[in-house]
């Protein structure tokens, strides 16, 4: 993006930035501009009221000689000069009070506005991500996605939206004050603006390039930092064993320093010029005072004039400083605009899964009819070779089907295609003669229970992990009990102090691999699906538990279609239909006996597992597989 960002004009940035703001917030944006305007006008009135006040207290005769003052004196029927002074002071104070109240309000509104924009963007980007096809996640680093939501969007809000609003507000203020300076004395106004402008422009030109570089570095640094944190906390066991803790700490330290360096450079570059300008302006006002008092230009009241300039400077300087600061901050951080814009749009065109419109009533696909892969091909994005190449196979309903084959043969890819997580590049998957399409996915996926090789557990109770994604009050205890029984979890749960309400710990750290697998199996069984797909799901189990689970699976297969992906023979020996994968195609399909007789590859697999705990089928039958 850093490259594409270069060719964008300021207009492009503004249009893109505006397009990130939700339509319904535009009226709030308009209201904000009106508030800024009102705040500016009142500030101006506040400033303008100071000079006449000073003038009348130093030269009370003005009240009778100045037309406007005399008119107001008569109109409100004041009885003494002192009364008039007090009234004037109250008037000036009220103006200042109103002006500051409106300014405070506009700041409050602008913060609320940007927070709304941010929350909306975070929600939109997150929905876009989770609704993206599964394959999108296979190509992305999750830390980057997290960083985009948790770091880049807040950066857009605080460093772009708020700065842009501030820029507008301060520019309004500055323009009006400068206008009034011109009205009072053109020469002085030109001199003052020229002086302040030159200082700021010079500093800006000197720091511009560095600011941009630091701004661009931040996104990358944030992502790297999150990636490192993520990886190291996940891999803490290995890190401890190879004693890589200090390397990780050092690397994190370097990244943190770099990020903060960049951020502080941008901050300082925006902040420091104020002190130079304030010094210069202070000297200039002193100079002006001496000049006015010593020179012969007497018709103006020097104290009144000076107090006007001091007051104007007091309001103008922060405004100009604000303009400068937001300009340089915007310069540094506006890289996030095209970056977020692209991220919001890059996932938009692709197939969305699980979205509500797919819920539409559709003729239900009958999961109890044959599932047939017809010449299915699949190539992973960015990959050169097909993971699945012309795959044709048949999955038998209400039976145990097994995908076997060497690792990398395409078994998991075939399972993901069946799950509808991946879409065939060509060919089709047919259920009872009806091709599986996008529009079927919502209903189709609800009929499937899936047990992956590595089970994802949330740090909740076992009950909530089994009834995954179901609100606590809607959990059905009968379904939980059934799922626990079939997954052979009874003994594990009985041994726990809090039973089914025991928390599993982050990612299930409190449980063994086999126990986690069984929670995963119970989860897949909870919704009483018609089809259950186990992807190497029993590989972490000991042979006795595996056998018990295979028996339960066999038990439920009279009413369900089972697909077991396995490389271990023990888990497929009781299958009714074995599909042998080889390099993305089916080498042979049939019963154990058929394959053993007709496939030399299958014989090799069987022979390779001789000497393991389950060397052949007759042995398995001895120890109890039905
Ligand atoms: P199996 O489950 O039989 O071990 P897979 O279906 O996981 O095999 O993989 C089949 C082929 O697809 C392998 O060559 C693997 O390298 C490739 N593959 C798997 N996942 C991806 C991915 N996300 N991106 C690119 N290639 C992949
Ligand atoms: Mg696999």
XYZ file of C-alpha atoms and ligand atoms in Angstrom:
654
model
C 0.000 0.000 0.000
C 2.912 2.317 0.686
C 3.593 2.301 -3.033
C 0.018 2.781 -4.143
C -0.378 5.530 -1.517
C 2.188 7.682 -3.294
C 0.158 8.299 -6.413
C -2.960 9.410 -4.527
C -3.908 13.073 -4.515
C -5.289 14.913 -1.488
C -8.714 14.716 -3.109
C -8.405 10.918 -3.370
C -7.580 10.734 0.313
C -10.556 12.909 1.217
C -12.980 10.941 -0.974
C -11.674 7.619 0.316
C -11.747 8.849 3.895
C -15.340 10.062 3.519
C -16.365 6.750 1.986
C -15.203 5.031 5.160
C -17.751 7.015 7.149
C -21.170 5.451 7.432
C -23.847 7.399 5.500
C -26.079 7.855 8.521
C -23.306 9.775 10.310
C -23.089 12.449 7.625
C -25.798 14.550 9.263
C -23.741 14.512 12.479
C -20.733 15.631 10.466
C -22.747 18.574 9.116
C -23.916 19.482 12.623
C -20.314 19.465 13.771
C -19.319 21.934 11.078
C -22.119 24.252 12.216
C -20.892 24.017 15.810
C -17.351 24.822 14.721
C -18.642 27.877 12.909
C -20.651 29.095 15.903
C -17.733 28.529 18.228
C -15.477 30.555 15.949
C -17.883 33.487 15.718
C -18.262 33.683 19.481
C -14.526 33.463 20.005
C -14.140 36.355 17.651
C -16.739 38.390 19.506
C -14.901 37.624 22.743
C -11.640 38.874 21.337
C -13.211 41.915 19.745
C -14.810 42.987 23.027
C -11.476 43.238 24.837
C -10.028 46.243 22.996
C -13.029 48.585 23.525
C -13.190 47.576 27.176
C -9.556 48.460 27.775
C -10.062 51.625 25.783
C -12.996 52.855 27.864
C -11.437 52.168 31.218
C -8.244 53.955 30.190
C -10.110 56.771 28.391
C -13.673 57.014 29.864
C -14.479 60.055 27.709
C -14.739 57.648 24.748
C -18.171 56.616 26.045
C -19.508 59.999 25.089
C -17.429 60.552 21.931
C -17.728 57.128 20.239
C -21.057 56.852 18.434
C -21.730 53.207 19.119
C -20.735 53.380 22.768
C -22.807 56.485 23.316
C -25.832 54.904 21.652
C -25.642 51.805 23.877
C -25.093 53.968 26.978
C -28.258 55.912 26.216
C -30.278 52.931 25.023
C -29.777 50.955 28.243
C -30.108 54.142 30.312
C -26.916 53.824 32.349
C -26.505 56.328 35.122
C -22.729 56.377 35.573
C -19.543 55.325 33.786
C -18.861 52.746 36.477
C -22.199 51.098 35.832
C -21.322 51.027 32.153
C -17.884 49.433 32.852
C -19.458 46.674 34.903
C -22.122 46.001 32.285
C -19.479 45.928 29.560
C -17.328 43.528 31.569
C -20.317 41.238 32.109
C -21.066 41.386 28.385
C -17.449 40.460 27.490
C -17.345 37.682 30.080
C -20.643 36.239 28.840
C -19.390 36.210 25.277
C -16.228 34.397 26.335
C -18.281 31.969 28.422
C -20.592 31.151 25.516
C -17.694 30.856 23.120
C -15.830 28.440 25.388
C -18.960 26.416 26.095
C -19.623 25.970 22.408
C -15.979 25.072 21.799
C -16.082 22.473 24.580
C -19.335 21.092 23.170
C -17.904 20.847 19.691
C -14.900 18.936 21.022
C -17.217 16.576 22.897
C -19.324 16.045 19.779
C -16.334 15.538 17.537
C -14.936 12.861 19.849
C -18.296 11.113 20.006
C -18.564 11.329 16.254
C -15.164 9.762 15.659
C -15.825 7.032 18.209
C -19.015 6.123 16.328
C -17.126 6.056 13.048
C -14.487 3.817 14.633
C -16.918 1.348 16.182
C -18.782 1.110 12.904
C -15.583 0.534 10.931
C -14.343 -2.119 13.341
C -17.648 -3.951 13.081
C -17.710 -3.687 9.306
C -14.164 -4.879 8.839
C -14.610 -7.726 11.308
C -17.849 -8.870 9.636
C -16.115 -8.680 6.293
C -13.365 -10.907 7.589
C -15.522 -13.523 9.273
C -17.878 -13.667 6.298
C -14.977 -14.229 3.935
C -14.573 -17.683 2.460
C -12.545 -20.100 4.490
C -9.749 -20.066 1.937
C -9.187 -16.347 2.648
C -7.925 -17.281 6.114
C -5.582 -19.899 4.725
C -3.754 -17.057 2.974
C -3.694 -14.508 5.786
C -1.740 -14.149 8.946
C -4.297 -13.791 11.717
C -2.109 -11.280 13.579
C -2.395 -8.950 10.599
C -6.156 -9.193 10.624
C -6.233 -8.531 14.363
C -3.845 -5.634 13.964
C -5.994 -4.068 11.245
C -9.000 -4.061 13.531
C -7.357 -3.222 16.838
C -4.563 -0.872 15.714
C -5.210 0.567 12.263
C -8.804 1.612 12.826
C -8.094 3.419 16.122
C -5.199 5.043 14.303
C -7.595 6.195 11.601
C -9.942 7.572 14.250
C -7.456 9.383 16.464
C -4.852 10.356 13.914
C -6.998 11.042 10.879
C -10.682 11.700 11.631
C -10.109 13.735 14.791
C -7.196 15.571 13.249
C -9.210 16.393 10.149
C -12.054 17.741 12.288
C -9.579 19.707 14.339
C -8.030 21.041 11.142
C -11.376 22.347 9.937
C -12.263 23.912 13.296
C -8.897 25.609 13.740
C -8.804 26.807 10.157
C -12.164 28.522 10.639
C -10.926 30.189 13.809
C -7.666 31.262 12.191
C -9.355 32.657 9.077
C -11.742 34.788 11.125
C -9.082 36.117 13.474
C -6.752 36.869 10.596
C -9.625 38.583 8.810
C -10.197 40.828 11.797
C -6.479 41.608 12.026
C -6.578 42.722 8.400
C -9.550 44.877 9.187
C -7.757 46.591 12.060
C -4.359 47.107 10.470
C -3.298 45.605 7.149
C 0.437 46.195 7.516
C 0.620 44.618 10.910
C -1.587 41.715 9.830
C 0.579 40.954 6.794
C 3.723 41.165 8.907
C 2.344 38.860 11.604
C 0.935 36.268 9.201
C 4.081 36.365 7.067
C 6.242 35.797 10.129
C 4.200 32.938 11.613
C 3.533 31.376 8.219
C 7.206 31.384 7.249
C 8.242 29.639 10.451
C 5.622 26.893 10.155
C 6.066 26.323 6.417
C 9.835 26.086 6.795
C 9.617 23.547 9.598
C 6.991 21.572 7.695
C 9.108 21.397 4.552
C 12.068 20.158 6.574
C 10.169 17.429 8.434
C 7.616 16.381 5.788
C 9.596 13.517 4.338
C 10.590 12.038 7.688
C 7.039 12.310 8.961
C 5.743 10.301 6.007
C 8.390 7.628 6.420
C 7.661 7.220 10.133
C 3.921 7.165 9.480
C 4.278 4.391 6.949
C 6.500 2.368 9.233
C 3.923 2.221 12.016
C 1.432 -0.142 10.348
C 4.096 -2.701 9.589
C 5.667 -2.401 13.045
C 2.308 -2.866 14.744
C 1.650 -6.003 12.729
C 5.079 -7.413 13.471
C 4.646 -6.745 17.164
C 1.286 -8.485 17.324
C 2.578 -11.409 15.287
C 5.512 -11.854 17.617
C 3.307 -11.677 20.706
C 0.849 -14.123 19.222
C 3.412 -16.636 18.071
C 5.487 -16.533 21.202
C 2.524 -16.939 23.534
C 1.196 -19.845 21.467
C 4.552 -21.517 21.194
C 5.649 -20.841 24.773
C 6.365 -24.508 25.461
C 8.857 -24.838 22.624
C 10.301 -21.400 23.345
C 11.010 -22.378 26.928
C 12.599 -25.653 25.900
C 15.006 -24.079 23.443
C 15.508 -21.106 25.799
C 14.497 -18.558 23.211
C 12.760 -16.305 25.751
C 15.417 -13.635 25.717
C 15.518 -13.527 21.921
C 11.802 -12.890 21.884
C 12.056 -10.250 24.610
C 14.878 -8.514 22.787
C 13.046 -8.561 19.466
C 9.888 -7.250 21.063
C 11.926 -4.541 22.773
C 13.415 -3.459 19.444
C 10.021 -3.391 17.755
C 8.429 -1.497 20.624
C 11.225 1.069 20.579
C 10.950 1.540 16.819
C 7.185 1.972 16.968
C 7.352 4.450 19.813
C 10.221 6.277 18.114
C 8.172 6.745 14.987
C 5.121 7.796 16.941
C 7.081 10.243 19.060
C 8.859 11.710 16.047
C 5.491 12.504 14.518
C 4.217 13.874 17.822
C 7.281 16.066 18.402
C 7.396 17.313 14.827
C 3.861 18.546 15.369
C 4.435 19.965 18.831
C 7.862 21.632 18.887
C 7.295 24.461 16.371
C 4.843 26.002 18.842
C 7.704 27.013 21.137
C 9.679 28.633 18.365
C 6.650 30.550 17.167
C 5.592 31.611 20.669
C 9.032 33.012 21.397
C 9.125 34.943 18.146
C 5.597 36.312 18.604
C 6.269 37.352 22.201
C 9.317 39.295 21.087
C 7.343 40.824 18.237
C 4.613 42.086 20.581
C 7.246 43.583 22.910
C 8.840 45.207 19.894
C 5.495 46.557 18.756
C 4.774 47.954 22.206
C 8.070 49.840 22.302
C 7.534 51.051 18.771
C 4.039 52.334 19.537
C 4.988 54.029 22.772
C 8.066 55.749 21.353
C 6.758 56.681 17.934
C 4.412 59.570 17.333
C 1.368 57.605 16.107
C -0.804 58.838 18.952
C -4.361 58.780 17.728
C -4.781 55.112 18.660
C -4.855 54.052 22.288
C -1.662 51.956 22.426
C -2.798 49.836 25.375
C -6.132 49.032 23.759
C -4.463 48.175 20.459
C -1.815 46.081 22.168
C -4.388 44.258 24.247
C -6.336 43.490 21.084
C -3.235 42.031 19.470
C -2.315 40.126 22.591
C -5.798 38.669 22.764
C -5.834 37.861 19.041
C -2.415 36.239 19.413
C -3.634 34.326 22.442
C -6.402 32.780 20.318
C -4.654 32.761 16.957
C -1.466 31.018 17.987
C -3.113 27.839 19.297
C -5.326 27.810 16.209
C -2.381 28.008 13.841
C -0.450 25.545 15.959
C -3.508 23.254 15.777
C -3.631 23.588 12.006
C 0.041 22.776 11.782
C -0.150 19.833 14.145
C -3.121 18.265 12.404
C -1.514 18.820 9.023
C 1.645 17.021 10.019
C -0.270 14.272 11.835
C -2.485 13.791 8.790
C 0.573 13.727 6.575
C 2.047 10.949 8.702
C -1.011 8.828 9.332
C -3.159 9.281 6.254
C -1.550 6.101 4.878
C -4.162 4.224 6.885
C -6.969 5.615 4.692
C -6.183 3.674 1.498
C -5.044 0.782 3.629
C -8.378 0.418 5.455
C -10.278 1.246 2.271
C -8.597 -1.630 0.477
C -9.118 -4.017 3.372
C -12.807 -3.194 3.520
C -13.150 -3.788 -0.188
C -10.752 -6.638 -0.882
C -12.986 -9.232 0.755
C -16.191 -7.732 -0.624
C -16.291 -9.417 -3.995
C -15.558 -12.915 -2.910
C -18.105 -15.515 -1.955
C -19.577 -14.822 1.447
C -20.327 -17.767 3.631
C -22.769 -18.106 6.458
C -24.451 -14.813 5.699
C -28.125 -14.471 6.452
C -29.339 -14.332 2.859
C -28.208 -17.931 2.415
C -30.854 -18.948 4.918
C -33.568 -18.573 2.284
C -35.927 -21.537 1.968
C -34.437 -24.059 -0.381
C -35.389 -27.552 -1.356
C -33.584 -29.525 1.324
C -30.739 -31.653 0.111
C -31.288 -35.150 1.347
C -28.201 -36.073 3.321
C -29.226 -39.697 3.336
C -28.709 -40.149 -0.368
C -25.390 -40.924 -2.031
C -22.797 -38.174 -1.974
C -20.801 -38.246 -5.188
C -17.674 -36.292 -6.175
C -17.617 -35.948 -9.975
C -14.252 -35.061 -11.504
C -13.578 -32.526 -8.777
C -10.452 -30.410 -9.083
C -9.170 -27.987 -6.519
C -6.156 -25.736 -6.537
C -5.297 -23.540 -3.529
C -4.920 -19.860 -4.423
C -1.288 -19.122 -5.152
C -0.444 -22.792 -5.462
C 1.060 -24.274 -8.636
C -0.295 -27.794 -8.436
C -3.769 -29.146 -7.844
C -4.341 -30.452 -4.319
C -7.278 -32.410 -5.737
C -6.982 -33.532 -9.306
C -9.971 -35.062 -11.044
C -11.347 -36.715 -7.962
C -14.349 -38.994 -8.358
C -15.696 -40.934 -5.416
C -18.853 -42.074 -3.740
C -19.756 -41.668 -0.077
C -22.292 -44.213 1.149
C -25.193 -42.965 3.272
C -25.731 -44.402 6.738
C -22.405 -46.142 6.708
C -18.857 -45.541 7.855
C -16.796 -44.157 4.988
C -13.058 -43.743 5.364
C -10.612 -41.512 3.471
C -7.165 -43.059 3.702
C -3.847 -42.318 2.054
C -0.456 -40.774 2.671
C -0.307 -37.306 4.162
C -0.622 -34.677 1.452
C -2.793 -37.004 -0.644
C -5.697 -34.535 -0.481
C -7.927 -36.132 2.165
C -8.466 -32.986 4.240
C -8.975 -30.898 1.120
C -11.656 -33.356 -0.033
C -13.287 -33.138 3.413
C -13.232 -29.308 3.275
C -14.822 -29.435 -0.180
C -17.533 -31.696 1.199
C -18.033 -29.281 4.090
C -18.508 -26.490 1.572
C -15.603 -24.576 3.087
C -13.802 -24.783 -0.232
C -15.415 -24.490 -3.633
C -14.327 -26.918 -6.400
C -12.306 -25.215 -9.127
C -14.108 -27.561 -11.522
C -16.305 -30.633 -11.334
C -19.145 -31.004 -8.863
C -20.238 -32.585 -5.628
C -23.709 -34.083 -5.898
C -26.030 -35.135 -3.138
C -28.723 -37.472 -4.383
C -28.061 -36.217 -7.906
C -28.347 -32.523 -6.938
C -25.202 -30.424 -7.259
C -24.089 -28.723 -4.054
C -24.145 -24.949 -4.624
C -23.653 -21.765 -2.637
C -27.352 -21.401 -2.027
C -27.459 -24.755 -0.252
C -24.577 -24.073 2.073
C -26.404 -22.733 5.081
C -28.743 -25.709 5.320
C -26.103 -28.182 4.205
C -23.557 -27.119 6.791
C -26.141 -27.316 9.540
C -26.590 -30.987 8.764
C -22.904 -31.708 9.243
C -20.933 -32.313 12.398
C -17.231 -31.783 11.925
C -14.345 -32.867 14.121
C -11.034 -31.367 13.000
C -7.626 -32.710 13.930
C -6.920 -29.836 16.243
C -9.933 -28.870 18.264
C -10.446 -25.223 19.045
C -11.599 -24.775 22.638
C -12.804 -21.531 24.193
C -11.928 -20.753 27.803
C -15.380 -21.689 29.045
C -16.912 -24.726 30.713
C -16.969 -28.158 29.055
C -20.727 -27.736 28.692
C -20.311 -24.495 26.731
C -17.569 -26.002 24.623
C -19.781 -28.902 23.655
C -22.745 -26.640 22.898
C -20.391 -24.353 21.010
C -21.794 -20.970 19.994
C -25.144 -21.621 21.679
C -26.321 -19.099 24.303
C -26.024 -20.582 27.804
C -29.760 -20.548 28.527
C -30.536 -22.420 25.305
C -28.238 -25.365 25.989
C -30.114 -28.663 25.979
C -28.907 -30.935 28.787
C -30.306 -34.080 27.207
C -28.319 -33.420 24.026
C -25.209 -32.762 26.134
C -25.594 -36.054 27.987
C -26.031 -37.998 24.741
C -23.050 -36.343 23.119
C -20.903 -37.034 26.192
C -21.877 -40.680 26.227
C -21.129 -41.209 22.527
C -17.820 -39.373 22.770
C -16.733 -41.555 25.734
C -16.324 -38.473 27.901
C -18.199 -39.820 30.939
C -15.206 -41.023 32.873
C -13.222 -37.866 32.209
C -16.051 -35.645 33.401
C -16.868 -37.765 36.448
C -13.305 -37.345 37.652
C -13.495 -33.547 37.532
C -14.417 -31.574 40.667
C -16.887 -29.331 38.817
C -17.895 -32.014 36.333
C -19.333 -30.640 33.154
C -18.997 -27.083 34.428
C -15.219 -27.313 34.719
C -13.463 -24.582 32.770
C -11.186 -25.978 30.087
C -8.515 -23.250 30.316
C -7.277 -21.214 27.376
C -7.142 -23.540 24.348
C -7.846 -26.444 26.667
C -4.481 -26.291 28.447
C -5.945 -28.151 31.416
C -6.706 -31.259 29.348
C -4.782 -33.919 27.502
C -4.850 -34.140 23.712
C -7.163 -37.145 23.813
C -9.567 -35.454 26.212
C -9.683 -32.366 24.017
C -10.401 -34.573 21.001
C -13.322 -36.147 22.798
C -14.758 -32.749 23.723
C -14.496 -31.943 20.008
C -16.288 -35.144 19.099
C -19.034 -34.425 21.621
C -19.369 -30.948 20.110
C -19.868 -32.393 16.627
C -22.467 -34.824 17.966
C -24.386 -32.242 20.039
C -26.579 -31.003 17.182
C -27.387 -34.563 16.180
C -26.093 -34.019 12.639
C -26.950 -36.311 9.724
C -23.384 -36.410 8.512
C -20.293 -36.489 10.692
C -16.822 -35.843 9.322
C -13.804 -36.754 11.436
C -10.556 -35.350 10.053
C -7.826 -37.363 11.788
C -9.888 -36.751 14.876
C -8.945 -39.890 16.704
C -5.215 -39.674 16.086
C -4.474 -38.230 19.526
C -6.385 -40.954 21.321
C -4.889 -44.030 22.943
C -5.891 -47.245 21.255
C -8.413 -48.350 23.879
C -10.280 -45.025 23.840
C -10.085 -44.946 20.063
C -11.620 -48.373 19.911
C -14.429 -47.323 22.239
C -15.127 -44.273 20.114
C -15.046 -46.319 16.929
C -17.632 -48.571 18.519
C -19.888 -45.602 19.298
C -19.409 -44.334 15.777
C -20.335 -47.725 14.417
C -23.370 -47.653 16.692
C -24.637 -44.324 15.347
C -23.753 -45.072 11.711
C -27.009 -46.960 11.253
C -28.729 -43.586 11.212
C -25.932 -41.280 10.089
C -23.423 -40.924 7.308
C -19.911 -41.017 8.711
C -16.742 -39.903 6.968
C -13.499 -40.651 8.764
C -10.259 -39.202 7.465
C -7.395 -41.270 8.810
C -3.922 -42.423 8.155
C -4.006 -44.939 10.993
C -5.476 -48.238 9.986
C -6.993 -48.849 13.387
C -9.574 -46.144 12.910
C -10.821 -47.359 9.541
C -10.698 -51.086 9.833
C -14.403 -51.267 10.647
C -15.391 -48.947 7.784
C -17.997 -50.078 5.296
C -16.450 -48.151 2.472
C -12.785 -47.227 2.219
C -11.599 -44.597 -0.248
C -7.875 -44.711 -0.860
C -6.400 -41.351 -1.882
C -3.221 -40.914 -3.821
C -1.964 -37.553 -5.106
C -5.378 -35.908 -5.248
C -7.186 -38.780 -6.970
C -8.869 -41.965 -5.785
C -6.585 -44.916 -6.180
C -9.309 -47.418 -5.267
C -12.558 -47.566 -3.345
C -14.234 -50.508 -1.632
C -14.325 -52.655 1.477
C -11.246 -53.540 3.489
C -11.113 -57.022 1.955
C -11.632 -55.694 -1.561
C -8.870 -53.137 -1.223
C -6.529 -55.608 0.405
C -7.050 -57.955 -2.518
C -6.905 -55.421 -5.338
C -4.624 -52.591 -4.291
C -0.917 -53.014 -3.800
C -0.783 -49.493 -2.284
C -3.323 -50.547 0.324
C -1.323 -53.663 1.061
C 1.707 -51.484 1.605
C -0.209 -49.389 4.131
C -1.451 -52.494 5.912
C 2.008 -54.002 5.982
C 3.495 -50.764 7.249
C 1.192 -50.896 10.226
C 2.167 -54.470 11.067
C 3.891 -54.384 14.379
C 1.707 -51.478 15.490
C -0.922 -52.274 18.027
C -3.429 -53.354 15.373
C -1.732 -55.377 12.685
C -4.739 -56.813 10.891
C -8.457 -57.129 10.866
C -8.816 -60.442 12.649
C -6.730 -59.075 15.505
C -9.021 -56.084 15.757
C -12.064 -58.288 15.935
C -10.453 -60.196 18.790
C -10.301 -57.057 20.872
C -13.846 -56.053 20.234
C -14.653 -53.995 17.147
C -18.106 -54.961 16.005
P -3.962 -34.713 3.587
O -5.097 -34.295 4.436
O -4.265 -35.911 2.750
O -2.722 -34.931 4.365
P -4.256 -32.116 2.399
O -5.600 -32.197 1.775
O -4.119 -31.401 3.658
O -3.641 -33.592 2.531
O -3.261 -31.460 1.357
C -3.248 -31.801 0.006
C -2.249 -30.897 -0.711
O -2.684 -29.548 -0.668
C -0.873 -30.935 -0.066
O 0.071 -30.992 -1.102
C -0.768 -29.626 0.670
O 0.540 -29.138 0.639
C -1.687 -28.715 -0.126
N -2.314 -27.717 0.757
C -3.067 -27.971 1.854
N -3.522 -26.828 2.412
C -3.045 -25.826 1.646
C -3.163 -24.393 1.683
N -3.873 -23.749 2.619
N -2.546 -23.680 0.719
C -1.832 -24.293 -0.246
N -1.679 -25.627 -0.333
C -2.273 -26.403 0.586
Mg -5.139 -33.881 6.486
